[in-house]
Short mmCIF file of C-alpha atoms and ligand atoms in Angstrom, two decimals:
data_model
loop_
_atom_site.label_atom_id
_atom_site.label_comp_id
_atom_site.label_asym_id
_atom_site.label_seq_id
_atom_site.Cartn_x
_atom_site.Cartn_y
_atom_site.Cartn_z
CA UNK A 1 -4.04 -7.19 21.02
CA UNK A 2 -6.48 -6.35 23.77
CA UNK A 3 -9.30 -6.84 21.31
CA UNK A 4 -8.08 -10.31 20.45
CA UNK A 5 -7.94 -11.50 24.01
CA UNK A 6 -11.39 -10.27 24.82
CA UNK A 7 -12.72 -12.68 22.24
CA UNK A 8 -11.40 -15.45 24.44
CA UNK A 9 -14.32 -14.71 26.69
CA UNK A 10 -16.77 -15.50 23.92
CA UNK A 11 -19.27 -18.19 24.85
CA UNK A 12 -21.11 -18.24 21.51
CA UNK A 13 -22.06 -21.76 20.41
CA UNK A 14 -19.98 -23.22 23.21
CA UNK A 15 -21.07 -26.10 25.41
CA UNK A 16 -21.59 -24.73 28.89
CA UNK A 17 -22.18 -25.83 32.46
CA UNK A 18 -23.78 -23.31 34.81
CA UNK A 19 -22.38 -23.24 38.31
CA UNK A 20 -24.07 -21.78 41.39
CA UNK A 21 -24.51 -22.25 45.11
CA UNK A 22 -27.51 -22.94 47.33
CA UNK A 23 -27.69 -21.93 50.96
CA UNK A 24 -27.74 -24.77 53.51
CA UNK A 25 -31.52 -24.40 53.67
CA UNK A 26 -31.67 -25.15 49.96
CA UNK A 27 -32.52 -21.61 48.89
CA UNK A 28 -30.70 -20.55 45.76
CA UNK A 29 -28.11 -17.90 46.54
CA UNK A 30 -28.41 -16.67 43.01
CA UNK A 31 -30.92 -17.30 40.32
CA UNK A 32 -29.86 -20.14 38.06
CA UNK A 33 -32.88 -19.64 35.79
CA UNK A 34 -31.81 -16.07 35.13
CA UNK A 35 -28.21 -17.21 34.53
CA UNK A 36 -29.62 -19.72 32.07
CA UNK A 37 -31.39 -16.92 30.18
CA UNK A 38 -28.23 -14.83 30.21
CA UNK A 39 -26.16 -17.74 28.90
CA UNK A 40 -28.66 -18.38 26.11
CA UNK A 41 -28.78 -14.68 25.24
CA UNK A 42 -24.99 -14.88 24.91
CA UNK A 43 -25.37 -17.85 22.54
CA UNK A 44 -24.08 -20.64 24.78
CA UNK A 45 -25.49 -24.18 24.68
CA UNK A 46 -26.34 -25.01 28.28
CA UNK A 47 -25.70 -28.69 28.96
CA UNK A 48 -26.10 -28.89 32.72
CA UNK A 49 -26.58 -26.93 35.95
CA UNK A 50 -24.37 -27.71 38.93
CA UNK A 51 -25.43 -26.37 42.31
CA UNK A 52 -23.69 -26.90 45.60
CA UNK A 53 -25.18 -26.34 49.02
CA UNK A 54 -22.88 -24.13 51.02
CA UNK A 55 -23.08 -20.92 52.97
CA UNK A 56 -19.49 -19.84 52.55
CA UNK A 57 -17.73 -19.46 49.24
CA UNK A 58 -14.49 -21.46 48.99
CA UNK A 59 -11.58 -19.06 48.37
CA UNK A 60 -9.69 -21.54 46.17
CA UNK A 61 -12.35 -23.10 43.96
CA UNK A 62 -15.56 -21.18 44.83
CA UNK A 63 -17.11 -24.62 45.46
CA UNK A 64 -15.53 -27.30 47.65
CA UNK A 65 -12.55 -29.25 46.33
CA UNK A 66 -14.48 -32.55 46.12
CA UNK A 67 -17.29 -30.91 44.15
CA UNK A 68 -14.77 -29.16 41.90
CA UNK A 69 -13.21 -32.51 41.06
CA UNK A 70 -16.64 -33.97 40.26
CA UNK A 71 -17.20 -30.99 38.04
CA UNK A 72 -13.91 -31.67 36.24
CA UNK A 73 -15.10 -35.20 35.39
CA UNK A 74 -18.44 -33.84 34.22
CA UNK A 75 -16.66 -31.35 31.97
CA UNK A 76 -14.49 -34.04 30.46
CA UNK A 77 -17.37 -36.49 29.91
CA UNK A 78 -19.58 -33.86 28.32
CA UNK A 79 -16.99 -32.12 26.22
CA UNK A 80 -17.59 -28.83 27.98
CA UNK A 81 -15.93 -25.62 26.68
CA UNK A 82 -16.99 -23.19 29.33
CA UNK A 83 -18.20 -23.12 32.93
CA UNK A 84 -20.29 -20.07 33.76
CA UNK A 85 -20.45 -19.11 37.41
CA UNK A 86 -23.43 -17.25 38.91
CA UNK A 87 -21.23 -15.15 41.20
CA UNK A 88 -18.22 -13.04 40.48
CA UNK A 89 -14.98 -14.89 41.03
CA UNK A 90 -11.59 -13.69 42.20
CA UNK A 91 -8.78 -13.95 39.65
CA UNK A 92 -7.28 -16.76 41.78
CA UNK A 93 -10.53 -18.76 41.78
CA UNK A 94 -10.74 -18.47 38.00
CA UNK A 95 -7.14 -19.57 37.61
CA UNK A 96 -7.53 -22.55 39.92
CA UNK A 97 -10.80 -23.66 38.39
CA UNK A 98 -9.55 -23.35 34.80
CA UNK A 99 -6.51 -25.43 35.64
CA UNK A 100 -8.55 -28.14 37.32
CA UNK A 101 -11.45 -28.21 34.85
CA UNK A 102 -9.43 -27.74 31.73
CA UNK A 103 -12.22 -25.49 30.47
CA UNK A 104 -12.72 -21.76 30.27
CA UNK A 105 -14.36 -20.21 33.34
CA UNK A 106 -16.48 -17.09 32.95
CA UNK A 107 -18.20 -15.31 35.82
CA UNK A 108 -21.49 -13.46 35.90
CA UNK A 109 -20.06 -10.00 35.33
CA UNK A 110 -17.97 -11.18 32.38
CA UNK A 111 -21.02 -12.83 30.86
CA UNK A 112 -23.10 -9.67 31.16
CA UNK A 113 -20.24 -7.59 29.76
CA UNK A 114 -19.93 -10.02 26.87
CA UNK A 115 -23.65 -9.74 26.09
CA UNK A 116 -23.43 -5.96 26.15
CA UNK A 117 -20.39 -6.10 23.87
CA UNK A 118 -22.19 -8.24 21.29
CA UNK A 119 -25.31 -6.09 21.38
CA UNK A 120 -23.86 -2.58 21.46
CA UNK A 121 -24.75 -0.86 18.19
CA UNK A 122 -24.07 2.83 18.65
CA UNK A 123 -20.51 4.15 18.94
CA UNK A 124 -21.30 5.46 22.38
CA UNK A 125 -22.59 2.11 23.64
CA UNK A 126 -19.56 0.37 22.13
CA UNK A 127 -17.12 2.72 23.87
CA UNK A 128 -18.99 2.35 27.14
CA UNK A 129 -18.92 -1.42 27.01
CA UNK A 130 -15.26 -1.52 26.05
CA UNK A 131 -14.42 0.72 29.00
CA UNK A 132 -16.39 -1.45 31.41
CA UNK A 133 -14.75 -4.60 30.05
CA UNK A 134 -11.24 -3.21 30.32
CA UNK A 135 -11.82 -1.93 33.84
CA UNK A 136 -13.05 -5.34 34.80
CA UNK A 137 -10.17 -7.10 33.03
CA UNK A 138 -7.27 -4.92 34.20
CA UNK A 139 -6.84 -6.52 37.64
CA UNK A 140 -7.41 -9.92 36.03
CA UNK A 141 -4.95 -9.60 33.16
CA UNK A 142 -2.49 -12.04 34.66
CA UNK A 143 -4.86 -14.86 33.93
CA UNK A 144 -4.65 -14.25 30.22
CA UNK A 145 -0.94 -14.95 30.20
CA UNK A 146 -0.49 -17.89 32.56
CA UNK A 147 -0.25 -20.29 29.65
CA UNK A 148 2.85 -18.47 28.37
CA UNK A 149 4.41 -18.59 31.80
CA UNK A 150 3.82 -22.28 31.93
CA UNK A 151 5.70 -22.79 28.67
CA UNK A 152 8.81 -20.72 29.23
CA UNK A 153 8.94 -18.95 32.55
CA UNK A 154 10.77 -20.73 35.37
CA UNK A 155 11.24 -19.94 39.06
CA UNK A 156 12.94 -16.60 39.52
CA UNK A 157 12.90 -15.76 35.83
CA UNK A 158 10.55 -13.35 34.21
CA UNK A 159 9.03 -15.34 31.41
CA UNK A 160 7.48 -13.83 28.31
CA UNK A 161 4.16 -13.88 30.13
CA UNK A 162 5.45 -11.55 32.81
CA UNK A 163 6.93 -9.07 30.32
CA UNK A 164 3.90 -9.26 28.12
CA UNK A 165 1.76 -8.63 31.16
CA UNK A 166 3.55 -5.40 31.95
CA UNK A 167 3.25 -3.99 28.47
CA UNK A 168 -0.34 -5.15 28.34
CA UNK A 169 -1.17 -3.36 31.57
CA UNK A 170 0.29 -0.17 30.13
CA UNK A 171 -1.68 -0.60 26.92
CA UNK A 172 -4.92 -1.26 28.74
CA UNK A 173 -4.44 1.65 31.14
CA UNK A 174 -3.76 3.98 28.23
CA UNK A 175 -6.85 2.77 26.40
CA UNK A 176 -8.96 3.22 29.56
CA UNK A 177 -7.66 6.78 29.85
CA UNK A 178 -8.55 7.54 26.20
CA UNK A 179 -11.98 5.95 26.46
CA UNK A 180 -12.81 7.89 29.62
CA UNK A 181 -11.83 11.11 27.87
CA UNK A 182 -13.94 10.37 24.80
CA UNK A 183 -16.91 9.38 26.93
CA UNK A 184 -16.60 12.52 29.05
CA UNK A 185 -16.93 14.57 25.86
CA UNK A 186 -19.99 12.60 24.78
CA UNK A 187 -21.47 12.90 28.27
CA UNK A 188 -20.95 16.66 28.21
CA UNK A 189 -22.70 16.95 24.83
CA UNK A 190 -25.49 14.67 25.98
CA UNK A 191 -25.92 16.67 29.18
CA UNK A 192 -26.27 19.85 27.13
CA UNK A 193 -28.75 18.25 24.75
CA UNK A 194 -30.89 16.94 27.56
CA UNK A 195 -30.82 20.16 29.58
CA UNK A 196 -31.65 22.10 26.43
CA UNK A 197 -34.98 20.34 26.62
CA UNK A 198 -35.49 21.66 30.13
CA UNK A 199 -38.70 23.44 29.15
CA UNK A 200 -40.33 20.09 28.41
CA UNK A 201 -41.69 17.56 30.83
CA UNK A 202 -39.44 14.53 30.85
CA UNK A 203 -40.52 10.98 31.57
CA UNK A 204 -38.08 8.07 31.65
CA UNK A 205 -38.85 4.36 31.51
CA UNK A 206 -36.72 2.26 33.84
CA UNK A 207 -36.96 -1.35 34.92
CA UNK A 208 -35.55 -4.82 34.95
CA UNK A 209 -34.41 -6.21 31.62
CA UNK A 210 -37.27 -7.84 29.67
CA UNK A 211 -39.93 -6.14 31.84
CA UNK A 212 -41.57 -4.63 28.76
CA UNK A 213 -40.20 -1.07 28.71
CA UNK A 214 -39.82 -0.91 24.93
CA UNK A 215 -43.24 -2.48 24.40
CA UNK A 216 -44.74 0.18 26.68
CA UNK A 217 -42.83 2.91 24.83
CA UNK A 218 -44.42 1.65 21.61
CA UNK A 219 -47.87 1.46 23.18
CA UNK A 220 -47.61 5.03 24.46
CA UNK A 221 -46.06 6.64 21.38
CA UNK A 222 -46.20 4.25 18.40
CA UNK A 223 -42.42 4.62 18.35
CA UNK A 224 -41.56 1.32 16.68
CA UNK A 225 -38.78 0.52 19.14
CA UNK A 226 -37.21 -2.96 18.97
CA UNK A 227 -38.94 -5.48 21.25
CA UNK A 228 -37.56 -8.96 21.84
CA UNK A 229 -38.06 -11.76 24.30
CA UNK A 230 -34.45 -11.73 25.38
CA UNK A 231 -32.33 -9.86 27.86
CA UNK A 232 -30.80 -6.49 27.01
CA UNK A 233 -32.58 -5.81 23.71
CA UNK A 234 -32.21 -2.10 24.29
CA UNK A 235 -28.76 -0.69 24.96
CA UNK A 236 -29.05 2.97 24.05
CA UNK A 237 -31.67 5.58 24.73
CA UNK A 238 -34.57 6.54 22.48
CA UNK A 239 -36.64 9.63 23.13
CA UNK A 240 -40.09 10.27 21.67
CA UNK A 241 -42.96 12.68 22.17
CA UNK A 242 -45.75 11.52 24.45
CA UNK A 243 -49.07 13.26 23.72
CA UNK A 244 -51.12 13.98 26.80
CA UNK A 245 -54.52 15.60 27.14
CA UNK A 246 -55.26 19.18 26.03
CA UNK A 247 -52.50 19.11 23.44
CA UNK A 248 -49.95 18.83 26.22
CA UNK A 249 -46.71 17.02 25.39
CA UNK A 250 -43.97 15.30 27.32
CA UNK A 251 -40.75 13.64 26.21
CA UNK A 252 -40.48 9.97 27.03
CA UNK A 253 -37.24 7.96 26.95
CA UNK A 254 -36.67 4.22 26.78
CA UNK A 255 -33.30 2.97 27.89
CA UNK A 256 -31.16 0.02 28.87
CA UNK A 257 -32.67 -2.48 31.33
CA UNK A 258 -31.18 -3.25 34.72
CA UNK A 259 -30.37 -6.61 36.27
CA UNK A 260 -29.38 -7.68 39.75
CA UNK A 261 -25.66 -7.70 40.46
CA UNK A 262 -25.16 -5.46 37.43
CA UNK A 263 -21.41 -4.99 37.15
CA UNK A 264 -20.58 -1.74 38.83
CA UNK A 265 -18.25 -0.66 36.00
CA UNK A 266 -21.12 -1.00 33.59
CA UNK A 267 -23.35 1.38 35.52
CA UNK A 268 -20.62 3.99 35.74
CA UNK A 269 -19.64 3.77 32.10
CA UNK A 270 -23.28 3.97 31.03
CA UNK A 271 -23.69 7.33 32.71
CA UNK A 272 -24.14 9.16 29.41
CA UNK A 273 -26.79 6.69 28.25
CA UNK A 274 -28.54 7.07 31.56
CA UNK A 275 -28.44 10.88 31.42
CA UNK A 276 -32.16 10.95 30.52
CA UNK A 277 -32.95 8.94 33.64
CA UNK A 278 -30.94 11.31 35.79
CA UNK A 279 -32.66 14.36 34.34
CA UNK A 280 -36.19 13.00 34.18
CA UNK A 281 -39.02 14.72 36.05
CA UNK A 282 -40.86 11.44 36.45
CA UNK A 283 -39.73 7.81 36.28
CA UNK A 284 -42.01 5.01 35.14
CA UNK A 285 -40.64 1.91 36.83
CA UNK A 286 -41.89 -1.01 34.71
CA UNK A 287 -42.26 -4.38 36.45
CA UNK A 288 -43.08 -7.78 34.95
CA UNK A 289 -45.79 -8.95 37.39
CA UNK A 290 -46.00 -12.34 35.73
CA UNK A 291 -42.48 -13.10 36.99
CA UNK A 292 -42.20 -15.00 40.25
CA UNK A 293 -39.21 -12.81 41.17
CA UNK A 294 -40.97 -9.47 40.55
CA UNK A 295 -40.28 -8.17 44.05
CA UNK A 296 -36.60 -9.04 43.84
CA UNK A 297 -36.43 -7.29 40.48
CA UNK A 298 -38.01 -4.14 41.94
CA UNK A 299 -35.31 -4.19 44.63
CA UNK A 300 -32.51 -4.65 42.09
CA UNK A 301 -33.79 -1.71 40.01
CA UNK A 302 -34.02 0.48 43.11
CA UNK A 303 -30.40 -0.35 43.92
CA UNK A 304 -29.23 0.78 40.49
CA UNK A 305 -31.33 3.94 40.83
CA UNK A 306 -29.51 4.61 44.09
CA UNK A 307 -26.19 4.23 42.32
CA UNK A 308 -27.38 6.86 39.86
CA UNK A 309 -28.53 9.14 42.73
CA UNK A 310 -32.07 8.91 41.41
CA UNK A 311 -33.75 7.18 44.34
CA UNK A 312 -35.55 10.37 45.39
CA UNK A 313 -37.08 11.04 42.00
CA UNK A 314 -40.87 10.92 41.69
CA UNK A 315 -41.59 7.40 40.48
CA UNK A 316 -44.70 5.69 39.26
CA UNK A 317 -44.63 1.91 39.52
CA UNK A 318 -46.14 0.24 36.44
CA UNK A 319 -47.19 -3.37 36.93
CA UNK A 320 -46.94 -4.76 33.40
CA UNK A 321 -47.86 -8.08 31.74
CA UNK A 322 -51.12 -8.27 33.72
CA UNK A 323 -52.48 -10.38 30.81
CA UNK A 324 -49.88 -13.09 31.46
CA UNK A 325 -50.55 -13.60 35.16
CA UNK A 326 -50.69 -17.19 36.28
CA UNK A 327 -51.06 -16.31 39.96
CA UNK A 328 -53.53 -13.51 40.66
CA UNK A 329 -52.12 -13.46 44.20
CA UNK A 330 -48.83 -11.97 42.95
CA UNK A 331 -50.61 -8.93 41.61
CA UNK A 332 -52.80 -8.54 44.69
CA UNK A 333 -49.72 -8.68 46.87
CA UNK A 334 -47.78 -6.11 44.84
CA UNK A 335 -50.80 -3.85 44.63
CA UNK A 336 -51.11 -3.94 48.44
CA UNK A 337 -47.44 -3.00 48.75
CA UNK A 338 -47.68 -0.26 46.14
CA UNK A 339 -51.26 1.03 46.15
CA UNK A 340 -50.37 3.94 43.84
CA UNK A 341 -49.12 1.65 41.08
CA UNK A 342 -50.73 1.31 37.64
CA UNK A 343 -51.74 -2.14 36.37
CA UNK A 344 -51.33 -2.57 32.62
CA UNK A 345 -50.59 -4.84 29.73
CA UNK A 346 -48.36 -3.07 27.24
CA UNK A 347 -49.10 -5.90 24.82
CA UNK A 348 -52.92 -5.78 24.83
CA UNK A 349 -53.24 -2.09 25.69
CA UNK A 350 -55.17 -2.80 28.88
CA UNK A 351 -54.70 0.02 31.42
CA UNK A 352 -52.80 2.31 29.02
CA UNK A 353 -55.39 5.18 29.10
CA UNK A 354 -55.41 5.02 32.92
CA UNK A 355 -51.62 5.13 32.96
CA UNK A 356 -51.63 8.21 30.73
CA UNK A 357 -54.12 9.79 33.12
CA UNK A 358 -51.79 9.09 36.04
CA UNK A 359 -48.90 10.71 34.19
CA UNK A 360 -51.10 13.70 33.40
CA UNK A 361 -52.24 13.91 37.04
CA UNK A 362 -48.66 13.83 38.20
CA UNK A 363 -47.71 16.80 36.07
CA UNK A 364 -50.89 18.65 37.01
CA UNK A 365 -50.13 18.29 40.69
CA UNK A 366 -46.45 19.07 40.25
CA UNK A 367 -45.35 22.39 41.72
CA UNK A 368 -43.37 24.70 39.50
CA UNK A 369 -41.43 27.81 40.39
CA UNK A 370 -42.56 30.90 38.49
CA UNK A 371 -41.79 34.57 38.08
CA UNK A 372 -44.74 36.59 37.00
CA UNK A 373 -45.57 40.24 36.37
CA UNK A 374 -48.98 41.78 35.90
CA UNK A 375 -50.70 45.12 36.18
CA UNK A 376 -50.81 46.50 39.73
CA UNK A 377 -54.60 46.70 39.60
CA UNK A 378 -55.10 42.97 38.96
CA UNK A 379 -56.71 42.22 42.30
CA UNK A 380 -58.41 39.04 41.12
CA UNK A 381 -55.17 37.51 39.93
CA UNK A 382 -53.32 38.49 43.12
CA UNK A 383 -56.02 36.82 45.20
CA UNK A 384 -55.85 33.68 43.02
CA UNK A 385 -52.07 33.44 43.36
CA UNK A 386 -52.27 33.68 47.14
CA UNK A 387 -55.10 31.17 47.28
CA UNK A 388 -53.63 28.47 44.98
CA UNK A 389 -49.91 29.07 45.18
CA UNK A 390 -47.21 29.79 47.67
CA UNK A 391 -45.96 33.35 47.10
CA UNK A 392 -42.27 33.66 47.96
CA UNK A 393 -42.00 37.37 47.26
CA UNK A 394 -44.02 40.26 45.83
CA UNK A 395 -42.73 43.62 44.57
CA UNK A 396 -44.37 46.73 43.18
CA UNK A 397 -42.48 48.35 40.31
CA UNK A 398 -44.33 51.46 39.18
CA UNK A 399 -47.50 50.17 37.53
CA UNK A 400 -46.31 46.54 37.57
CA UNK A 401 -46.59 43.88 40.25
CA UNK A 402 -43.96 41.11 40.27
CA UNK A 403 -44.34 37.75 41.99
CA UNK A 404 -41.99 34.89 42.69
CA UNK A 405 -44.03 31.83 43.62
CA UNK A 406 -44.53 28.08 43.72
CA UNK A 407 -47.74 26.77 42.18
CA UNK A 408 -49.19 23.49 40.90
CA UNK A 409 -49.05 23.24 37.11
CA UNK A 410 -52.78 22.66 36.75
CA UNK A 411 -53.51 26.25 37.91
CA UNK A 412 -51.29 27.87 35.27
CA UNK A 413 -53.79 28.01 32.36
CA UNK A 414 -56.22 29.90 34.61
CA UNK A 415 -53.60 32.59 35.35
CA UNK A 416 -53.60 33.89 31.79
CA UNK A 417 -57.39 33.81 31.77
CA UNK A 418 -57.58 36.07 34.83
CA UNK A 419 -55.37 38.84 33.46
CA UNK A 420 -54.48 39.87 29.94
CA UNK A 421 -51.12 41.58 30.40
CA UNK A 422 -49.49 38.83 32.37
CA UNK A 423 -45.85 37.86 31.72
CA UNK A 424 -44.73 34.54 33.05
CA UNK A 425 -41.46 32.66 33.16
CA UNK A 426 -40.33 29.36 34.70
CA UNK A 427 -37.41 29.51 37.12
N1 GTP B 1 -47.65 -11.14 27.80
C1 GTP B 1 -47.05 -9.96 27.75
N2 GTP B 1 -45.83 -9.85 27.23
C2 GTP B 1 -45.25 -8.63 27.20
C3 GTP B 1 -45.89 -7.46 27.68
N3 GTP B 1 -45.05 -6.41 27.52
C4 GTP B 1 -43.93 -6.91 26.95
N4 GTP B 1 -44.04 -8.24 26.75
C5 GTP B 1 -43.04 -9.15 26.14
O1 GTP B 1 -41.87 -9.15 26.95
C6 GTP B 1 -40.70 -9.28 26.14
C7 GTP B 1 -39.74 -8.14 26.43
O2 GTP B 1 -40.29 -6.93 26.01
P1 GTP B 1 -39.41 -5.62 25.78
O3 GTP B 1 -40.37 -4.50 25.57
O4 GTP B 1 -38.35 -5.86 24.75
O5 GTP B 1 -38.72 -5.49 27.21
P2 GTP B 1 -37.63 -4.42 27.69
O6 GTP B 1 -37.97 -4.10 29.11
O7 GTP B 1 -37.57 -3.28 26.73
O8 GTP B 1 -36.32 -5.31 27.63
P3 GTP B 1 -34.77 -4.88 27.45
O9 GTP B 1 -34.68 -3.80 26.44
O10 GTP B 1 -34.18 -6.16 26.99
O11 GTP B 1 -34.30 -4.48 28.81
C8 GTP B 1 -41.20 -9.28 24.69
O12 GTP B 1 -41.31 -10.61 24.25
C9 GTP B 1 -42.57 -8.63 24.79
O13 GTP B 1 -43.47 -9.05 23.76
C10 GTP B 1 -47.23 -7.60 28.22
O14 GTP B 1 -47.87 -6.66 28.68
N5 GTP B 1 -47.73 -8.87 28.23
MG1 MG B 2 -36.03 -2.62 25.59
#
């Protein structure tokens, strides 16, 4: 039943009008070009964009009444099936608009959820998307049944719509409960799997959708991950080995892309998929520098990282698609804002060796916590530890000296060279 109604939100092969607002100064409040891409990704046929200048959203129709009536004529004349709105709408706004326009009205969150639903391949991704959709739909369920009320329900009576609504709410709440439970189990397993790799260095690719994360994953590891010029190509996480210098290895993960105004429910239900991001030692934040909205995209990604409590993680900004730049000034500007960033083209391979070097440097300079024992007479090693590391404690146990210390990773190989009977463990 629930399944059936969700299909009502399908926009595939439907004639669509995109609806957004501009501020009074004429600046787009949203990004109609991005909404256009989203609509196309979802399979809609975009017929027209309608933008209204206004600073305040109308509580009844989202746009002003006059404009809404114009829109109704436009819908009728163009045989429009669906109007897609760039902002999220209240259930009342959707109801009022649908009645006036005589067309389906879908908001931005619903559109994104729909795309995720059509693209989810793994069981986990499917469960996550279903949960996010139901959580989004629950407070809006009434809308699905207004047509029944209109047919039979009168004033003061509880029509079939009302009764149906109640049993539907129960059904949906039960399903949400079951899905949460299943996902918790998966999340627990995933957490164990990821922490089991705690001995390895972990790198995670993050970034705006279509920034080139999967292409970079392929360039770094020859992983053969799916790359497409569309939004949300990747919905689950893939982990591969990244070979660094001196036979050193790290694990690198490619995961779902972010977008601005990403529905909150989606982020929370994708927690298991984003486990690798949360447990990574280093994030590579991939940015499409050829996009005119690169800076905005960086901000949107940072906001999602905050939601995941990952904003403090060591992050390397990777300015990708340098080959496709039309305005050199964009790159110069971003480089001045983020002087530590790496400039690359994942497509041509330009800058990839330098990026690997930066990753290597990061791990070399990273401090690790160690426990170490050696022979009490190892004066050279003791001196080295005090010189390069930060000794937290030192204890003499018979013929053995034990240390607890912090030290940069690059000094570790030298430790075993200085003494033969050294025993070392990471804390
Ligand atoms: N010109 C150019 N195009 C690139 C570069 N890197 C990626 N692309 C293109 O950008 C598009 C998106 O690439 P993906 O690697 O799928 O992007 P993604 O970040 O994984 O996207 P999602 O998984 O959808 O979030 C594809 O058409 C790529 O060929 C680059 O360095 N230069
Ligand atoms: Mg991808």
